[in-house]
Coordinates of C-alpha atoms in Angstrom, one line a residue:
Chain A
X291 CA 0.4 0.2 0.0
X292 CA 3.1 2.4 0.4
X293 CA 4.1 2.0 -3.4
X294 CA 0.3 2.9 -4.0
X295 CA 0.2 5.7 -2.0
X296 CA 3.4 7.0 -3.9
X297 CA 1.5 6.7 -7.0
X298 CA -1.1 9.0 -5.8
X299 CA 1.2 11.5 -4.5
X300 CA 2.5 11.5 -8.0
X301 CA -1.0 11.7 -9.3
X302 CA -1.4 14.9 -6.6
X303 CA 1.5 16.1 -8.4
X304 CA 0.3 16.1 -11.8
X305 CA -3.4 17.6 -10.4
X306 CA -4.9 14.3 -10.6
X307 CA -7.5 13.0 -8.2
X308 CA -4.6 11.4 -5.9
X309 CA -5.5 7.1 -6.4
X310 CA -2.7 5.2 -7.1
X311 CA -2.9 1.4 -7.4
X312 CA -0.1 -1.7 -7.8
X313 CA -0.8 -5.1 -8.6
X314 CA 1.5 -7.8 -7.2
X315 CA 1.8 -11.2 -8.2
X316 CA 3.9 -14.0 -7.0
X317 CA 5.6 -11.5 -4.3
X318 CA 6.7 -8.9 -7.2
X319 CA 5.2 -5.8 -8.3
X320 CA 4.1 -6.4 -11.9
X321 CA 2.2 -3.0 -12.0
X322 CA 2.1 0.7 -10.9
X323 CA -0.3 3.3 -12.1
X324 CA -1.9 6.2 -11.0
X325 CA -5.1 7.9 -12.0
X326 CA -4.6 9.8 -15.4
X327 CA -8.1 11.1 -16.2
X328 CA -6.9 14.6 -16.8
X329 CA -4.2 13.8 -18.8
X330 CA -5.9 11.3 -20.9
X331 CA -8.8 13.3 -21.0
X332 CA -10.9 9.5 -20.1
X333 CA -12.9 9.3 -17.4
X334 CA -12.4 5.5 -17.8
X335 CA -8.4 6.3 -16.8
X336 CA -8.5 5.2 -12.7
X337 CA -5.7 4.1 -11.5
X338 CA -7.5 0.5 -11.1
X339 CA -8.3 0.4 -15.0
X340 CA -4.6 1.1 -16.0
X341 CA -2.6 -0.8 -12.8
X342 CA -4.8 -4.0 -14.4
X343 CA -4.3 -3.3 -18.3
X344 CA -0.7 -3.3 -17.2
X345 CA -0.5 -6.4 -15.5
X346 CA -2.4 -8.2 -17.8
X347 CA 0.4 -7.4 -20.7
X348 CA 3.1 -8.0 -17.7
X349 CA 1.4 -11.3 -17.3
X350 CA 0.3 -12.2 -20.7
X351 CA -2.9 -13.2 -19.6
X352 CA -6.7 -11.4 -19.1
X353 CA -6.9 -13.1 -15.7
X354 CA -5.1 -12.8 -12.5
X355 CA -6.4 -15.2 -9.8
X356 CA -3.1 -15.1 -7.9
X357 CA -2.5 -11.2 -7.9
X358 CA -3.5 -8.7 -5.3
X359 CA -4.4 -5.5 -6.3
X360 CA -3.3 -2.6 -3.7
X361 CA -5.5 0.5 -4.4
X362 CA -5.8 3.5 -1.8
X363 CA -9.5 4.4 -2.2
X364 CA -12.4 1.8 -2.5
X365 CA -12.5 0.9 -5.9
X366 CA -15.7 2.8 -7.8
X367 CA -18.2 0.6 -9.7
X368 CA -16.6 0.5 -13.1
X369 CA -13.4 -0.4 -11.2
X370 CA -15.0 -3.0 -8.8
X371 CA -15.9 -4.4 -12.5
X372 CA -13.0 -4.5 -14.3
X373 CA -11.8 -6.4 -11.0
X374 CA -14.3 -9.4 -11.4
X375 CA -13.4 -9.5 -15.3
X376 CA -10.0 -10.1 -14.4
X377 CA -10.4 -12.8 -12.0
X378 CA -8.4 -11.0 -9.6
X379 CA -7.6 -13.0 -6.5
X380 CA -7.8 -10.5 -4.0
X381 CA -8.4 -6.6 -3.2
X382 CA -6.6 -4.2 -0.8
X383 CA -7.8 -0.8 -0.5
X384 CA -7.4 2.6 1.7
X385 CA -9.5 4.7 2.3
X386 CA -13.4 4.6 1.6
X387 CA -15.1 6.0 -1.1
X388 CA -19.0 6.6 0.8
X389 CA -20.0 8.4 -2.4
X390 CA -19.0 6.4 -5.1
X391 CA -17.7 3.1 -4.0
X392 CA -18.5 -0.3 -4.8
X393 CA -20.6 -0.7 -1.4
X394 CA -23.4 1.8 -1.8
X395 CA -24.3 -0.2 -4.8
X396 CA -23.8 -3.6 -4.2
X397 CA -24.2 -4.1 -0.4
X398 CA -25.8 -7.6 -0.2
X399 CA -23.0 -9.5 -2.1
X400 CA -19.7 -7.9 -3.3
X401 CA -19.6 -7.7 -6.9
X402 CA -15.6 -9.3 -7.3
X403 CA -15.2 -13.1 -8.7
X404 CA -16.8 -15.2 -6.2
X405 CA -13.0 -16.0 -5.2
X406 CA -11.5 -12.8 -4.5
X407 CA -10.9 -12.0 -0.8
X408 CA -11.4 -8.2 0.2
X409 CA -9.5 -6.0 3.0
X410 CA -10.1 -2.3 3.6
X411 CA -9.3 0.5 5.5
X412 CA -5.4 -0.1 5.3
X413 CA -3.2 2.7 5.4
X414 CA -6.8 4.8 5.3
X415 CA -5.9 7.7 7.3
X416 CA -3.1 8.5 4.6
X417 CA -4.6 7.9 1.7
X418 CA -7.9 9.6 3.0
X419 CA -5.7 12.8 4.4
X420 CA -3.9 13.1 0.6
X421 CA -7.4 13.2 -1.0
X422 CA -9.0 16.1 1.7
X423 CA -5.8 18.1 0.8
X424 CA -5.9 17.7 -2.7
X425 CA -9.9 18.8 -3.0
X426 CA -9.2 21.6 -0.2
X427 CA -6.6 22.9 -2.1
X428 CA -8.7 23.2 -5.4
X429 CA -11.2 25.5 -3.4
Chain B
X295 CA -28.3 0.4 -33.4
X296 CA -27.6 -1.1 -37.1
X297 CA -24.0 0.0 -36.9
X298 CA -23.4 -1.2 -33.5
X299 CA -24.6 -4.8 -34.7
X300 CA -22.1 -4.2 -37.4
X301 CA -19.4 -3.7 -35.0
X302 CA -20.9 -7.2 -33.4
X303 CA -20.4 -8.9 -36.4
X304 CA -17.1 -7.9 -36.9
X305 CA -15.8 -9.0 -32.8
X306 CA -17.4 -12.3 -34.1
X307 CA -15.4 -12.8 -37.8
X308 CA -12.5 -12.1 -35.4
X309 CA -13.1 -14.6 -32.8
X310 CA -14.1 -12.0 -29.7
X311 CA -17.8 -12.4 -28.0
X312 CA -19.9 -10.4 -30.5
X313 CA -20.6 -6.9 -28.6
X314 CA -20.4 -3.5 -30.7
X315 CA -21.1 -0.3 -29.4
X316 CA -21.6 3.4 -31.1
X317 CA -21.3 6.5 -30.0
X318 CA -23.6 9.7 -31.5
X319 CA -23.6 12.9 -30.6
X320 CA -25.3 16.0 -32.8
X321 CA -27.0 13.4 -35.3
X322 CA -23.4 11.9 -36.2
X323 CA -21.4 8.6 -34.8
X324 CA -18.1 10.1 -33.1
X325 CA -16.9 6.6 -32.3
X326 CA -17.6 2.8 -33.3
X327 CA -16.0 0.0 -31.2
X328 CA -16.2 -4.2 -30.4
X329 CA -14.9 -6.0 -28.2
X330 CA -11.4 -6.4 -28.2
X331 CA -10.6 -8.6 -24.8
X332 CA -9.0 -11.5 -26.9
X333 CA -6.8 -9.3 -29.3
X334 CA -5.3 -6.9 -26.2
X335 CA -5.5 -9.7 -24.1
X336 CA -7.5 -7.1 -21.6
X337 CA -10.4 -8.4 -20.1
X338 CA -11.2 -4.3 -20.0
X339 CA -11.6 -3.9 -23.5
X340 CA -14.9 -4.2 -23.7
X341 CA -16.9 -2.2 -27.0
X342 CA -18.7 0.1 -24.4
X343 CA -15.0 1.1 -23.0
X344 CA -13.0 1.4 -25.7
X345 CA -16.4 3.4 -27.8
X346 CA -15.9 5.4 -24.5
X347 CA -12.3 6.5 -24.7
X348 CA -12.8 6.8 -28.4
X349 CA -15.3 9.5 -27.9
X350 CA -13.9 11.6 -25.5
X351 CA -10.7 11.7 -28.0
X352 CA -13.3 12.8 -30.9
X353 CA -14.8 15.6 -28.4
X354 CA -11.9 16.3 -26.5
X355 CA -13.7 15.9 -23.5
X356 CA -14.2 13.5 -20.3
X357 CA -18.2 14.0 -20.4
X358 CA -20.6 13.3 -22.9
X359 CA -23.7 14.6 -21.5
X360 CA -25.4 15.4 -24.9
X361 CA -24.3 11.8 -26.5
X362 CA -25.9 8.8 -27.0
X363 CA -24.2 5.3 -26.4
X364 CA -25.8 2.4 -28.7
X365 CA -24.3 -1.0 -27.5
X366 CA -25.8 -4.3 -28.5
X367 CA -25.6 -5.9 -25.1
X368 CA -26.8 -4.6 -22.0
X369 CA -24.1 -2.9 -20.0
X370 CA -22.1 -5.0 -17.5
X371 CA -21.3 -3.1 -14.2
X372 CA -17.9 -2.2 -15.1
X373 CA -19.0 -0.6 -18.4
X374 CA -22.6 1.0 -16.4
X375 CA -19.9 2.6 -14.0
X376 CA -17.6 3.9 -17.3
X377 CA -20.8 5.5 -18.4
X378 CA -21.5 7.0 -14.9
X379 CA -18.4 8.8 -15.2
X380 CA -18.7 10.2 -18.6
X381 CA -22.2 11.5 -17.6
X382 CA -23.7 10.1 -21.0
X383 CA -26.8 11.5 -21.5
X384 CA -28.6 8.3 -23.4
X385 CA -28.0 4.7 -23.3
X386 CA -30.0 2.4 -25.9
X387 CA -28.9 -1.4 -25.6
X388 CA -29.8 -4.7 -27.3
X389 CA -30.3 -7.7 -26.0
X390 CA -31.0 -8.5 -21.9
X391 CA -27.5 -9.9 -20.1
X392 CA -28.7 -11.8 -16.9
X393 CA -25.5 -13.2 -15.9
X394 CA -23.7 -10.0 -16.0
X395 CA -25.7 -6.8 -16.8
X396 CA -25.5 -4.1 -14.4
X397 CA -29.8 -5.4 -13.5
X398 CA -28.5 -8.0 -11.6
X399 CA -26.7 -5.6 -9.0
X400 CA -28.4 -2.4 -9.1
X401 CA -32.2 -3.5 -9.0
X402 CA -33.5 -0.5 -7.1
X403 CA -31.8 2.6 -9.5
X404 CA -29.7 2.5 -12.1
X405 CA -25.9 3.3 -11.6
X406 CA -25.7 5.8 -14.7
X407 CA -25.7 9.4 -14.3
X408 CA -29.0 10.8 -12.7
X409 CA -29.5 12.7 -16.1
X410 CA -29.1 9.5 -18.4
X411 CA -32.4 8.2 -19.9
X412 CA -31.7 4.4 -20.7
X413 CA -33.7 2.0 -23.1
X414 CA -33.7 -1.5 -23.7
X415 CA -34.9 -4.3 -26.3
X416 CA -33.6 -2.4 -29.6
X417 CA -33.4 -4.8 -31.7
X418 CA -32.5 -7.0 -29.2
X419 CA -33.3 -10.7 -31.3
X420 CA -30.6 -9.5 -33.9
X421 CA -28.0 -8.9 -30.9
X422 CA -29.2 -11.7 -28.8
X423 CA -28.7 -13.7 -31.9
X424 CA -25.7 -12.8 -33.0
X425 CA -24.3 -13.9 -29.0
X426 CA -25.8 -17.3 -29.4
X427 CA -24.7 -18.3 -32.8
X428 CA -20.8 -17.3 -31.4
X429 CA -21.3 -19.3 -28.3
X430 CA -23.2 -22.5 -30.0
X431 CA -19.9 -22.3 -32.2
X432 CA -17.6 -22.8 -29.4
X433 CA -18.9 -25.7 -27.9

């Protein structure tokens, strides 16, 4: 999660909403990304989507059952759907996202692959503080 | 939807699950795409995501409030989330997707932008038949 936070800090430096993600497989980081919605002028360019796409290329597979995605913010519905399709084995997120997090929509059952495990709240304060500072500076 | 069906047929020719999408703005098609999950080895490469990304580039905007997306299959959760972020004004889909369509998860309120309008079942039989034939040929 420290590495995901570094990605989020890099996003903030570039004027992007500071969310970062890394994918780990066999104990190694195989992909890192941060939000690039502004740079790419593409509202699908969330950290998780970019990290997943990089991970698929790194492993030559469109499924990641043995990989873990670390992301600084609770995934939105789009990214949750992407994690489902990628059959990612484990998802670890930092801060919760009350407005746009997946739990707003899918309260009764998570939308990920049935075998996926999910853990939230890891370094949550640091992940949330970065977002708070970013939005405070915009106002 | 006829144009989206043509895209889906092209997907089938390439061995991709046959789903096609087009984005229309001001009466003109500004983006067309079909599923490219196999070619790109990327399970995020659904027709809608590729069409949205092309549409953002075509208009130089990451929001599409005045555009319509036509897609041959009910959008999945990932694509629904992408359509939310893109603030697309109107969504028209063909066949329903009982297994992976957004309505499975979000029965009480749709996950799109609050101002979006949604219409399903347009050329549904043709859209569904293309998928059925594709999967029948695989078995």
